[in-house]
Short mmCIF file of C-alpha atoms in Angstrom, two decimals:
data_model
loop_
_atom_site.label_atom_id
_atom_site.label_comp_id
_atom_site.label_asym_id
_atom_site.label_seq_id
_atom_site.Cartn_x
_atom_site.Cartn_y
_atom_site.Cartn_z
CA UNK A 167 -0.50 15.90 42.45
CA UNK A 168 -1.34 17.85 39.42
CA UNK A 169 0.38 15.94 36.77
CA UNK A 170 -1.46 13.14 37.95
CA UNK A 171 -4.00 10.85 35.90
CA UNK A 172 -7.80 11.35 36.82
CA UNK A 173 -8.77 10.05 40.11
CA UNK A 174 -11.01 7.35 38.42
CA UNK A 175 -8.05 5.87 36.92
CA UNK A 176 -6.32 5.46 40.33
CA UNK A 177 -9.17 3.60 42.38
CA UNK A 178 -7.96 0.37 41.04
CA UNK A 179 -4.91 -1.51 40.27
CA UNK A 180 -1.17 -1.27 40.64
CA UNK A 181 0.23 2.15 41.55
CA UNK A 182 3.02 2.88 38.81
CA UNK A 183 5.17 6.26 39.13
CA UNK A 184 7.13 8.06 36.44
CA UNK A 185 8.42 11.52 36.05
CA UNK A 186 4.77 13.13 36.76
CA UNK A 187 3.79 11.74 39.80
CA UNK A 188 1.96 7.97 40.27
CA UNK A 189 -1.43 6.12 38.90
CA UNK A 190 -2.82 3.22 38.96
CA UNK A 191 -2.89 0.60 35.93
CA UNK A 192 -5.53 -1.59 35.38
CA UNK A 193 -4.59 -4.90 37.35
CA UNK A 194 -4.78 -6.95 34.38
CA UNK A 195 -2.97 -4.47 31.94
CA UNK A 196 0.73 -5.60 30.38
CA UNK A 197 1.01 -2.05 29.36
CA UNK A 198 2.07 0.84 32.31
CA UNK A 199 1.98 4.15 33.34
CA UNK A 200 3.27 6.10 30.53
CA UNK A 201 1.20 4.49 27.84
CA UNK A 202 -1.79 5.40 29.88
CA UNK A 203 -1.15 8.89 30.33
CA UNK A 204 -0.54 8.36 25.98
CA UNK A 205 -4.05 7.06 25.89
CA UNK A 206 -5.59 9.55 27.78
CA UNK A 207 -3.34 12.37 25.95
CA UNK A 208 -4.09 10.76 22.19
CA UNK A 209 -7.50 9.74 21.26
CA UNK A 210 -7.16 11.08 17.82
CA UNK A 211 -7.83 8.42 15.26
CA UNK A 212 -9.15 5.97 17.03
CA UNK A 213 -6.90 3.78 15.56
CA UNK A 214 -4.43 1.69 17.70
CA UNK A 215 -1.20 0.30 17.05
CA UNK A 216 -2.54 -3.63 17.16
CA UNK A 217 -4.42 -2.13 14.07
CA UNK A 218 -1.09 -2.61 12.55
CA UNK A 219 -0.09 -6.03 13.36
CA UNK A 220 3.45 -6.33 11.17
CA UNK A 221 4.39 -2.36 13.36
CA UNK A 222 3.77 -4.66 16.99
CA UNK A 223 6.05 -7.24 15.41
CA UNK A 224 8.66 -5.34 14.38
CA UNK A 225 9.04 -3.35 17.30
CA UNK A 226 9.35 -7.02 19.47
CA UNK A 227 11.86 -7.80 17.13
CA UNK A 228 13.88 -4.60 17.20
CA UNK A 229 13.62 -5.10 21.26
CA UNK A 230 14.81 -9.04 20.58
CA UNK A 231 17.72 -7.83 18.95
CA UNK A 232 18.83 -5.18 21.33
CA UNK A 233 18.76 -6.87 24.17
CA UNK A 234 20.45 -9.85 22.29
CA UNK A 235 23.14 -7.40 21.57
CA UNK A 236 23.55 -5.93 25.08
CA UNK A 237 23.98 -9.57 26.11
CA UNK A 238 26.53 -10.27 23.93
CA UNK A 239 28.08 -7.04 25.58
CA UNK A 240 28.04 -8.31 28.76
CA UNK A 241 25.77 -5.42 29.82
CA UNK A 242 22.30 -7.60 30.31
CA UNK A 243 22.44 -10.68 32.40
CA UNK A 244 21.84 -13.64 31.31
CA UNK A 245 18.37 -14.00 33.17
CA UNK A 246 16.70 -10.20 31.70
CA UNK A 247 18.03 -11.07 28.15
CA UNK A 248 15.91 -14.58 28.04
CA UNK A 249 12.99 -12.75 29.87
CA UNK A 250 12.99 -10.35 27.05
CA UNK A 251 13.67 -12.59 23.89
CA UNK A 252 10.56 -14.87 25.19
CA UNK A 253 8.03 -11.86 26.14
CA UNK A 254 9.25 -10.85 21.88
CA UNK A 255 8.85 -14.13 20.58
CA UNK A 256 5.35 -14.55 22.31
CA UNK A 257 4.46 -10.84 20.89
CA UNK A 258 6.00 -12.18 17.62
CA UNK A 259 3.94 -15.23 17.61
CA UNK A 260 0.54 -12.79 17.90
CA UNK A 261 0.13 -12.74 21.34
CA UNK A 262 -0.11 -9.48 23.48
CA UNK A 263 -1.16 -7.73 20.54
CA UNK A 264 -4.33 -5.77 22.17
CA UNK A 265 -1.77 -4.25 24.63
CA UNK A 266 -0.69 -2.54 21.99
CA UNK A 267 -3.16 0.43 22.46
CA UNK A 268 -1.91 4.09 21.65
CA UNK A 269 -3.16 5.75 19.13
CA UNK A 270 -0.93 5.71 15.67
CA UNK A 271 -0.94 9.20 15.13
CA UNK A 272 0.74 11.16 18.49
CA UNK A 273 2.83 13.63 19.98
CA UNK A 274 6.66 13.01 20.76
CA UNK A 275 7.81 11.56 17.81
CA UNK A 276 6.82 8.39 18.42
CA UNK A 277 7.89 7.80 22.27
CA UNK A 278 4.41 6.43 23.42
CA UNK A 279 4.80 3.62 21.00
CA UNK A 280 8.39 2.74 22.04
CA UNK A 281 7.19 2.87 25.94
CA UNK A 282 4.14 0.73 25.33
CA UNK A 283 6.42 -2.19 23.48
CA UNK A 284 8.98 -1.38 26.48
CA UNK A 285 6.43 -1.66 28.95
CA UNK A 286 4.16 -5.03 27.55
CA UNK A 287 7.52 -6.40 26.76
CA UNK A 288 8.89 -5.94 30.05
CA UNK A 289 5.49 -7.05 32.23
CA UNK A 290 5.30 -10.44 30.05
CA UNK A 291 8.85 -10.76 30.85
CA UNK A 292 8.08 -9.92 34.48
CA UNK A 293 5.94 -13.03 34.38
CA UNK A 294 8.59 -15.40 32.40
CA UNK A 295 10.96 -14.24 35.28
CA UNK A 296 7.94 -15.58 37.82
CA UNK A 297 7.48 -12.00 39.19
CA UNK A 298 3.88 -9.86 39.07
CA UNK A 299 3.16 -7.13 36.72
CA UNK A 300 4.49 -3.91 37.46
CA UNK A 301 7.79 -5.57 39.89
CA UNK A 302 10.37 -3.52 37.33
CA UNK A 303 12.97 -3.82 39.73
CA UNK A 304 13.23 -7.62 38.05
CA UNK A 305 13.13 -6.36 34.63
CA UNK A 306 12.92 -2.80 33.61
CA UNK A 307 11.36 -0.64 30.63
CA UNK A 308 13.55 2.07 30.41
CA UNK A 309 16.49 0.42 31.90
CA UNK A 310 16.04 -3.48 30.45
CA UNK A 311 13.80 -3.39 27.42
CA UNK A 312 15.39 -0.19 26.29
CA UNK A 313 18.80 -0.40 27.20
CA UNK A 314 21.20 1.15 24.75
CA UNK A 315 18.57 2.96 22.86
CA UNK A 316 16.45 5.75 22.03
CA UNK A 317 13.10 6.27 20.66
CA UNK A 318 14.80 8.16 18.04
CA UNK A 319 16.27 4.79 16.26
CA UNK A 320 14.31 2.14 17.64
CA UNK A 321 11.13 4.00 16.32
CA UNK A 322 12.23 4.12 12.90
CA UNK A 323 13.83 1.36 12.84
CA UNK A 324 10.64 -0.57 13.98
CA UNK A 325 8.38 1.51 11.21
CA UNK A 326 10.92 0.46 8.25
CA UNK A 327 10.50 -3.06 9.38
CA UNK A 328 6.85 -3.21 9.30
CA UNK A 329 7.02 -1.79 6.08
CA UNK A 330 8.90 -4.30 4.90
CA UNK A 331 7.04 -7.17 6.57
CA UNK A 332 3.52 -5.76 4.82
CA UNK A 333 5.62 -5.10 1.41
CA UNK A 334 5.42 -9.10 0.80
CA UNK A 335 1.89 -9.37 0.48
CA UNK A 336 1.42 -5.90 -1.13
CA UNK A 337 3.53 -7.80 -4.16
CA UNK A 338 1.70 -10.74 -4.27
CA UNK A 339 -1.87 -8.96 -4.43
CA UNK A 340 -0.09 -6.82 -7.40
CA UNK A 341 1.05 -9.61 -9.11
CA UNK A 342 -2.57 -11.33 -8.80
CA UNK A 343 -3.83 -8.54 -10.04
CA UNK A 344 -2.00 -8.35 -12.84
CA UNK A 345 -2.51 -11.96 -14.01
CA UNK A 346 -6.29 -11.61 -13.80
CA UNK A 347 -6.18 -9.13 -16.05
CA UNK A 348 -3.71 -10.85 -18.66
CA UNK A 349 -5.99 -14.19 -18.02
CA UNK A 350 -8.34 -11.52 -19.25
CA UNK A 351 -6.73 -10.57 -22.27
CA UNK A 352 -5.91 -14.00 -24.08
CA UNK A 353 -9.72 -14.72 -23.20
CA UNK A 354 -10.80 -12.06 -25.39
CA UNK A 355 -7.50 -11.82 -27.88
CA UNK A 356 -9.94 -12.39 -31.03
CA UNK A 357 -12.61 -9.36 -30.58
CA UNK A 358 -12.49 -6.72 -32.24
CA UNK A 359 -13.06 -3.27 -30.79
CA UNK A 360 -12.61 0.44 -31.00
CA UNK A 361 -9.92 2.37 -29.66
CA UNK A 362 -10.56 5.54 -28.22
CA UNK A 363 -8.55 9.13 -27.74
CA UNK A 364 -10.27 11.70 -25.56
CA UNK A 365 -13.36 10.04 -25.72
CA UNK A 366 -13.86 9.73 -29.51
CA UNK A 367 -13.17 7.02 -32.05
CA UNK A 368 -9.69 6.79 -32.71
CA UNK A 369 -8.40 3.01 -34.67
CA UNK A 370 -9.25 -0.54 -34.19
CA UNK A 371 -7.75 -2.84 -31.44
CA UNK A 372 -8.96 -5.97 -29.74
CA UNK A 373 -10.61 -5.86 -26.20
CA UNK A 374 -7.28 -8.18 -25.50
CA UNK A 375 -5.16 -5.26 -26.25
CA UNK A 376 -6.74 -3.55 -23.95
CA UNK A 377 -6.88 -6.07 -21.19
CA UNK A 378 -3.38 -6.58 -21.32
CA UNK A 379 -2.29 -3.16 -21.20
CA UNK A 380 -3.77 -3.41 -17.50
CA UNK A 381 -1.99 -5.93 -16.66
CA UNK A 382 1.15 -4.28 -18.14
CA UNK A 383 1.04 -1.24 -16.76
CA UNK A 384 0.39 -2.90 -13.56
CA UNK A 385 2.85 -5.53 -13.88
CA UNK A 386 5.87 -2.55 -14.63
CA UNK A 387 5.31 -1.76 -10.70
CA UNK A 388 5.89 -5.00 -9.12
CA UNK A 389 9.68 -4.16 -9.79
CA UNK A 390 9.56 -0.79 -8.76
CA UNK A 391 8.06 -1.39 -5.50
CA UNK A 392 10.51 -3.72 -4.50
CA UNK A 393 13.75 -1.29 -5.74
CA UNK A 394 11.88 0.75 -3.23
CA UNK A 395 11.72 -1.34 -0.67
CA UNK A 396 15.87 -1.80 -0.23
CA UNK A 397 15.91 1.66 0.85
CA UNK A 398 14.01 1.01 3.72
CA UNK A 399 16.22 -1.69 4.86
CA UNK A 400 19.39 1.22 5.74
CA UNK A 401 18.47 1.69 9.21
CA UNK A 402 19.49 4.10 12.13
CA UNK A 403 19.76 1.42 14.75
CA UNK A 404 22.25 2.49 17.58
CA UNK A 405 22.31 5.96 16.89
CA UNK A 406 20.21 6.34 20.11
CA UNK A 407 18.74 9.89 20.49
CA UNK A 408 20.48 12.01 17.75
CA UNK A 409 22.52 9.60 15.56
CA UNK A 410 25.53 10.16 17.88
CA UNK A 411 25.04 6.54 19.62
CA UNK A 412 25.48 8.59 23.02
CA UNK A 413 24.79 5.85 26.19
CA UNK A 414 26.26 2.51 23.45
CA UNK A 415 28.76 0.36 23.54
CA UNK A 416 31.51 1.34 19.98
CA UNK A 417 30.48 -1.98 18.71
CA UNK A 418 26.81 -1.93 19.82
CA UNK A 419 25.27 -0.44 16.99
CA UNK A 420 26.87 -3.22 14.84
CA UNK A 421 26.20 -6.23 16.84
CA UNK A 422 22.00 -4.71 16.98
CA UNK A 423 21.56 -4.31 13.13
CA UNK A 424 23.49 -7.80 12.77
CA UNK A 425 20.86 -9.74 15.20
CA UNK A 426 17.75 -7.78 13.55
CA UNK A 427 18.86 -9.23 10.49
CA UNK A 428 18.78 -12.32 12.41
CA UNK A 429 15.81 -12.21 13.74
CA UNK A 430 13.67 -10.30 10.96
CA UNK A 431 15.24 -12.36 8.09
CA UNK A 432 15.94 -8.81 5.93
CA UNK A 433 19.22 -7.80 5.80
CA UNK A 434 19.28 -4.87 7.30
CA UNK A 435 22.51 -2.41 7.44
CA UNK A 436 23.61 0.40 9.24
CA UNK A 437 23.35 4.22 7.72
CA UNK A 438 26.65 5.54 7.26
CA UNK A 439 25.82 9.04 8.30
CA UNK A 440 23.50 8.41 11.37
CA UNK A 441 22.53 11.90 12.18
CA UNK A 442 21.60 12.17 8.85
CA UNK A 443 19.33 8.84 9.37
CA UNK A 444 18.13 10.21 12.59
CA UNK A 445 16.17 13.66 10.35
CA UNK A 446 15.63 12.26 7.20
CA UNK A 447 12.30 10.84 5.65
CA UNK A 448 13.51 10.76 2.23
CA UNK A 449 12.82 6.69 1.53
CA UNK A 450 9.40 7.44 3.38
CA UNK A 451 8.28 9.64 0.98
CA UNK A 452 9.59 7.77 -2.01
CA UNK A 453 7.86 4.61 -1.10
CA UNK A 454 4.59 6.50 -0.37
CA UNK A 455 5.09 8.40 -3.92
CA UNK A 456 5.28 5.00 -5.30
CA UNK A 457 2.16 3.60 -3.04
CA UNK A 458 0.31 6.98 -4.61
CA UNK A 459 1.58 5.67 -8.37
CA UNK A 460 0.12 2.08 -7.92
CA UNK A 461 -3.35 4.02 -6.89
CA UNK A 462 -3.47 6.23 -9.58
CA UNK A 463 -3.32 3.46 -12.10
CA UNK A 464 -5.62 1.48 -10.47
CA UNK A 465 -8.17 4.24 -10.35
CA UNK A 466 -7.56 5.27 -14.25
CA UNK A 467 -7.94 1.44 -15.04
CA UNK A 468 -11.34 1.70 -12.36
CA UNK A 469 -12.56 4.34 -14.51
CA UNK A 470 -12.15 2.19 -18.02
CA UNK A 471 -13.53 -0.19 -16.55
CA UNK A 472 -16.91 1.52 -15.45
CA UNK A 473 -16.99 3.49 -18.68
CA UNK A 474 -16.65 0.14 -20.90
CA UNK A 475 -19.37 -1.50 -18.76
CA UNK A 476 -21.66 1.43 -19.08
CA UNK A 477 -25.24 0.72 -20.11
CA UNK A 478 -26.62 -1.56 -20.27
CA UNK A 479 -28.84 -0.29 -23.54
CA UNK A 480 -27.51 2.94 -23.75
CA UNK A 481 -23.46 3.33 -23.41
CA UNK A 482 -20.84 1.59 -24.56
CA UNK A 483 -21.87 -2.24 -23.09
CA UNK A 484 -18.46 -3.85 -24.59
CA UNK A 485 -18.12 -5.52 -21.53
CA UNK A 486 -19.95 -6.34 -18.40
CA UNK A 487 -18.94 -6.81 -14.85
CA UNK A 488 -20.49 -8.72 -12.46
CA UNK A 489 -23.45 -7.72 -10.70
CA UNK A 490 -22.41 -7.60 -6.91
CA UNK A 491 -25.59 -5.60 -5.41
CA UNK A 492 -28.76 -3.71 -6.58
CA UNK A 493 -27.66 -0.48 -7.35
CA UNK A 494 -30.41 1.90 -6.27
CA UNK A 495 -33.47 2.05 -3.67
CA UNK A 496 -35.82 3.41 -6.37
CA UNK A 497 -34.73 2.09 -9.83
CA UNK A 498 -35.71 -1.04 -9.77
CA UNK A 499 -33.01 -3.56 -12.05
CA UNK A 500 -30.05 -0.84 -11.84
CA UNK A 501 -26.51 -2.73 -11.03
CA UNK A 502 -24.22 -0.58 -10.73
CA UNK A 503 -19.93 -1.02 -10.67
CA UNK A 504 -19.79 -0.91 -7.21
CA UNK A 505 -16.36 -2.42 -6.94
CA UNK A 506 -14.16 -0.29 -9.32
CA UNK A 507 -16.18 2.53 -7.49
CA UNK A 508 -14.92 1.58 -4.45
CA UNK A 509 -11.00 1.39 -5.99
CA UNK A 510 -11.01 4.16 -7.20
CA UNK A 511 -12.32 5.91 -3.45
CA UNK A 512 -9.25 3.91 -1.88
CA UNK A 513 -7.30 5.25 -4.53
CA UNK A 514 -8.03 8.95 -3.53
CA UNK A 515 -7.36 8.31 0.08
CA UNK A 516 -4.17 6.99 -0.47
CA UNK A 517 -3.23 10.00 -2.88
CA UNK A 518 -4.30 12.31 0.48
CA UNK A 519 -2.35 9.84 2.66
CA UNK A 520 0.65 10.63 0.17
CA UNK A 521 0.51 14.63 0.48
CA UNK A 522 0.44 14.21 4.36
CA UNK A 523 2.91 12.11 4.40
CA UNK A 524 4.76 14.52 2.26
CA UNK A 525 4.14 17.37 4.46
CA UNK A 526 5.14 15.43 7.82
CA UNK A 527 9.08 14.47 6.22
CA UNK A 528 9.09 18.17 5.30
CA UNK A 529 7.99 19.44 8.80
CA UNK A 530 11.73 17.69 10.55
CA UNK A 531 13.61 20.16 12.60
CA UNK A 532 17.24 19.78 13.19
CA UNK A 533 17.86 16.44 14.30
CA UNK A 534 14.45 14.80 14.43
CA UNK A 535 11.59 14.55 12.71
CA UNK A 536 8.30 14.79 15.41
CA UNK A 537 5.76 13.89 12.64
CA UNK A 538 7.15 10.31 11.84
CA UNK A 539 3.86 9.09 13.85
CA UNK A 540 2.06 10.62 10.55
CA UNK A 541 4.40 9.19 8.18
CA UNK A 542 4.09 5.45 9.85
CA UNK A 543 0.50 5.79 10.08
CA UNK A 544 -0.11 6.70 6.28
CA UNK A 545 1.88 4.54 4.66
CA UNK A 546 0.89 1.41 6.49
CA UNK A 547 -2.73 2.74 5.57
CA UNK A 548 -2.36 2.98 2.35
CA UNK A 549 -0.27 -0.67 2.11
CA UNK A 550 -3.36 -2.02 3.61
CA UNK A 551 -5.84 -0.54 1.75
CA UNK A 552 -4.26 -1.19 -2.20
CA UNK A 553 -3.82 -4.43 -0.60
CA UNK A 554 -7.31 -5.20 -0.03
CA UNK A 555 -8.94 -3.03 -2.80
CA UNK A 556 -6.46 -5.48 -5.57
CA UNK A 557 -7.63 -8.16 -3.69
CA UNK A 558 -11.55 -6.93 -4.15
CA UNK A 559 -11.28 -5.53 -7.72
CA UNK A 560 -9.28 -9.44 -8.79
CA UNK A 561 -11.67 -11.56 -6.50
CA UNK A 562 -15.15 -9.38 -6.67
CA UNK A 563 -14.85 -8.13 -10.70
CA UNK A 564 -11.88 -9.15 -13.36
CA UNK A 565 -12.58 -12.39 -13.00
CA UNK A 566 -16.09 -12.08 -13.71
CA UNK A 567 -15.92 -9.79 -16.44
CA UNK A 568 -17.15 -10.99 -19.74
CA UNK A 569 -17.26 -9.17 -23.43
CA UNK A 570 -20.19 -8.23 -25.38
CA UNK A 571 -19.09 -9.57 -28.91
CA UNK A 572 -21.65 -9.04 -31.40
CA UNK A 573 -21.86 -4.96 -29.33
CA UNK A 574 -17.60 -4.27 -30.10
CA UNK A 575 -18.13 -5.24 -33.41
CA UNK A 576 -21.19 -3.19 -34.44
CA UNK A 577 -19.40 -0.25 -32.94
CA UNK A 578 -16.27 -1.15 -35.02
CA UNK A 579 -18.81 -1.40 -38.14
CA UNK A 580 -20.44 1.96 -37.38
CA UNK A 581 -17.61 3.93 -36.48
CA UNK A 582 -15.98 6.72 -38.09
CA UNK A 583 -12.83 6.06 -36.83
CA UNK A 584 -11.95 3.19 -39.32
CA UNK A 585 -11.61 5.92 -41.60
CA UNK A 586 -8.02 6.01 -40.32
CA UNK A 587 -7.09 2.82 -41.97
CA UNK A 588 -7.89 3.42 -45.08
CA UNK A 589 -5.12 6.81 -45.39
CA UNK A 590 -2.39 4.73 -46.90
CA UNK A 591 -4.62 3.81 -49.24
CA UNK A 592 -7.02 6.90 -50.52
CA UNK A 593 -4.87 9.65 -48.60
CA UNK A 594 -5.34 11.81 -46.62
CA UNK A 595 -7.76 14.64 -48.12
CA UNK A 596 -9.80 11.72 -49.90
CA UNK A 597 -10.13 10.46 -45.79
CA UNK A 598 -11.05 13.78 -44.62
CA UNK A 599 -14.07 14.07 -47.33
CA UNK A 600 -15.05 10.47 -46.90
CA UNK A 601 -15.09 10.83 -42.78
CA UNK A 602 -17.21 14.54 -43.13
CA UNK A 603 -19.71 12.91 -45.54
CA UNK A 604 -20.27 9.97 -43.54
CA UNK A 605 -20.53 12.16 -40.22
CA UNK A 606 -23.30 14.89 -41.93
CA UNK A 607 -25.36 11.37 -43.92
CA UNK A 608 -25.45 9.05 -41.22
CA UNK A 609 -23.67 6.40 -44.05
CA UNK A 610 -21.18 4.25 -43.17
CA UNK A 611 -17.35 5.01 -44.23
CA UNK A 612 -16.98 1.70 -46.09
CA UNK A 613 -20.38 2.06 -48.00
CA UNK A 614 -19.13 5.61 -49.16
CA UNK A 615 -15.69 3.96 -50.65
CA UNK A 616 -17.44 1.11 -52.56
CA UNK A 617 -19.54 4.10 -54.38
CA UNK A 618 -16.73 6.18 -55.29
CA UNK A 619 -14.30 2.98 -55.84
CA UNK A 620 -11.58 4.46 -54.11
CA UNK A 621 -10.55 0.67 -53.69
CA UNK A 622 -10.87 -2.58 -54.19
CA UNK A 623 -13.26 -5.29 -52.38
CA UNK A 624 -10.04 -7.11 -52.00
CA UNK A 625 -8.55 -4.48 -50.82
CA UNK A 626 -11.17 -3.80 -48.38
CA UNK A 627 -11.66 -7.03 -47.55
CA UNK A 628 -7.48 -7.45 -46.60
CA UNK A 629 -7.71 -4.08 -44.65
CA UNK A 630 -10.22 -5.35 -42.59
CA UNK A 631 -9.25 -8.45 -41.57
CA UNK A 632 -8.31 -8.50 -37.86
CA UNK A 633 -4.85 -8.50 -38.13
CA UNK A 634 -4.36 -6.04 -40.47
CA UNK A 635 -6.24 -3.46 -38.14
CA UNK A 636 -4.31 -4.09 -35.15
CA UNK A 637 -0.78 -4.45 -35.70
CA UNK A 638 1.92 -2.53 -37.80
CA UNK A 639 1.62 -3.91 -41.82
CA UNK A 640 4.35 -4.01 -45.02
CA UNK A 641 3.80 -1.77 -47.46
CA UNK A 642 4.85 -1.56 -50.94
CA UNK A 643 5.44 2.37 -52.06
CA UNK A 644 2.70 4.01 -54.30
#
């Protein structure tokens, strides 16, 4: 037969048939025919679906609730309903999980993954039941497992669910995050520093300031993410193969989303437009936008982070980060920041991941979108990897960090930049000559006041107190 799979493949195990002819499936195998012949066909990224453990448990539960629903129809016996609920719980519970082996990113719009949850689903069932492997005359894929649905809803529906089920800890690695980093800022509330605009002195802050604007420009997110999320939870459950819920019951589609809700614990509710569901990636590409947002911030604060630690003798040294590693194989005594290095590299990928998934919701033709495979595959990606890289950058850095005291100050001291203070009280052209003279001398700004008594040592001595410099001050009018 020449649709058949290689004739190594069929020296051992059970002979399976579908539409192409029959092979054999490893003996031991919960999976079947057509999720061999995906396996063969995609060996693209190497990565599996049990890479993705929330996508295996999701689809189990999107099977759980269809064939609960079907029951409740009266259109799956009593016997194949329980066979399938138990081979989901089991899959929910972790186990199973390496028979979940097609490659995330394939052709047909994501019909290999639906067949290999139909297919493990229905062999451990097959077993529940007290039947072998491969007996689908007990228990069914196509006709069981996937009665009343399509790839084309169950798909989807199973990708916004393991969205959802990663979103949790996504949050709480955020939030952790964030609190480092305001931990970070009351520790070091009382040092003084320089601010700086495109690279050059600008005004005084503290090195809490700064701190906390991480952890409030992180913190602004946590929110967003999970307004984000809601979409997500609209699903196009019973809308079988084109959003027309052709081959369903009238009250089918209801009865599903009701007992995923059930089963999931989101509450979940039908699209009112289903063909519209059925084609459109729109909350796809919002949440990855947002997933891209979270990275760039984390790689701008990476990048602060690195510059303010840079030195040790010759950069800026207000801070230092924990030594993790030696940093090079022929300097001896270099450390350098490999963790925020390593952020901000996750933080590019997931910007890439972003554009592709971008370009897959854009590539949907008519009624379907092929490239959801893509989409599912990025965005979990990129979920897993801020995850982890927060996780790093909190455990592996922040909390580590400490400030170089005596270093922020003698930059404050030195800097040209406190020339900006004293406006209100010279103006501005007496500012401008004060800040070129000091620049072309090498003198210091408040050295060059006290010899032309533009003010006060009491004056000076009030502007410079530390929280004068940093905060918004009464004035009387000149």
């Amino acid at each position: 037969m020449s649709h058949d799979l290689p004739s190594m493949m069929q020296s051992a195990g059970r002979l399976e048939k579908d539409l192409l002819g029959e092979a054999r499936v490893p003996l031991e195998a919960y999976y079947g025919i057509q999720t061999q012949r995906a396996c063969s066909n995609f060996d693209l990224s190497g990565v599996h679906l049990h890479h993705f453990p929330e996508l295996v448990n999701a689809l189990a539960m999107v099977k759980s609730a269809c064939a609960k629903a079907n029951h409740r129809l009266g259109l799956l016996d009593d016997q194949r309903c329980i066979a399938i609920e138990k081979a989901a719980a089991l899959i929910i519970r972790g186990e199973h999980h390496e028979q979940f082996v097609v490659d995330m990113i394939q052709g047909g719009a994501g019909t290999s993954t639906n067949m290999n949850a139909n297919e493990v689903i229905a062999n451990i069932g097959l077993e529940v039941l007290g039947y072998d492997k491969g007996e689908y005359r007990h228990l069914h894929p196509n006709n069981d497992v996937n009665m009343s649905q399509s790839t084309n809803d169950a798909y989807p529906t199973a990708v916004r669910l393991s969205i959802l089920l990663k979103h949790g800890d996504l949050v709480r690695s955020l939030a952790s995050l964030r609190d480092a980093f305001a931990a970070k800022a009351d520790e070091f509330s009382d040092i003084i520093k320089m601010g700086r605009t495109q690279l050059q002195d600008a005004v005084p802050m503290t090195l809490g300031q700064e701190f906390q604007s991480f952890a409030t420009t992180l913190g602004e997110d946590i929110e967003r993410i999970a307004g984000l999320s809601e979409l997500l939870k609209e699903i196009n459950l019973g809308g079988t193969a084109i959003g027309t819920g052709i081959n369903t019951d009238p009250e089918y589609a209801r009865l599903a989303v009701g007992y995923l809700s059930e089963v999931s614990g989101f509450e979940f509710k039908r699209a009112s437009d289903l063909v519209e569901a059925s084609s459109d990636m729109g909350a796809f590409v919002l949440f990855s936008s947002m997933l891209k947002r979270l990275a760039v911030k984390l790689s701008k604060i990476s990048n602060d982070l690195r510059m303010l630690s840079m030195g040790p003798r010759c950069g800026l040294n207000e801070i230092n980060l924990p030594a993790q590693q030696p940093g090079s194989s022929i300097m001896p005594g270099k450390i350098n920041p490999v963790i925020p290095e390593a952020v901000n590299q996750v933080a590019y990928q997931v910007v890439g991941n972003d554009l592709a998934v971008t370009m897959a919701a854009e590539a949907g033709q008519l009624q379907l979108n092929a490239m959801e495979p893509l989409i599912a595959y990025n965005v979990l990606e990129s979920i897993r990897m801020l995850k982890q890289s927060m996780d790093m950058l909190k455990n592996r850095c922040v909390r580590g960090i400490t400030a170089n005291r005596d270093r922020c100050q003698e930059l404050v001291d030195s800097s040209i930049g406190i020339v900006t203070a004293v406006v209100p009280y010279i103006g501005y052209e007496n500012a401008s000559r004060i800040a070129k003279e000091a620049l072309s001398s090498g003198r210091g700004v408040l050295d060059l006041i006290r010899d032309e008594q533009l003010m006060s040592e009491a004056q000076l001595e009030a502007l410079l107190s530390p929280t004068n410099m940093i905060a918004p001050q009464k004035r009387r009018a000149s």
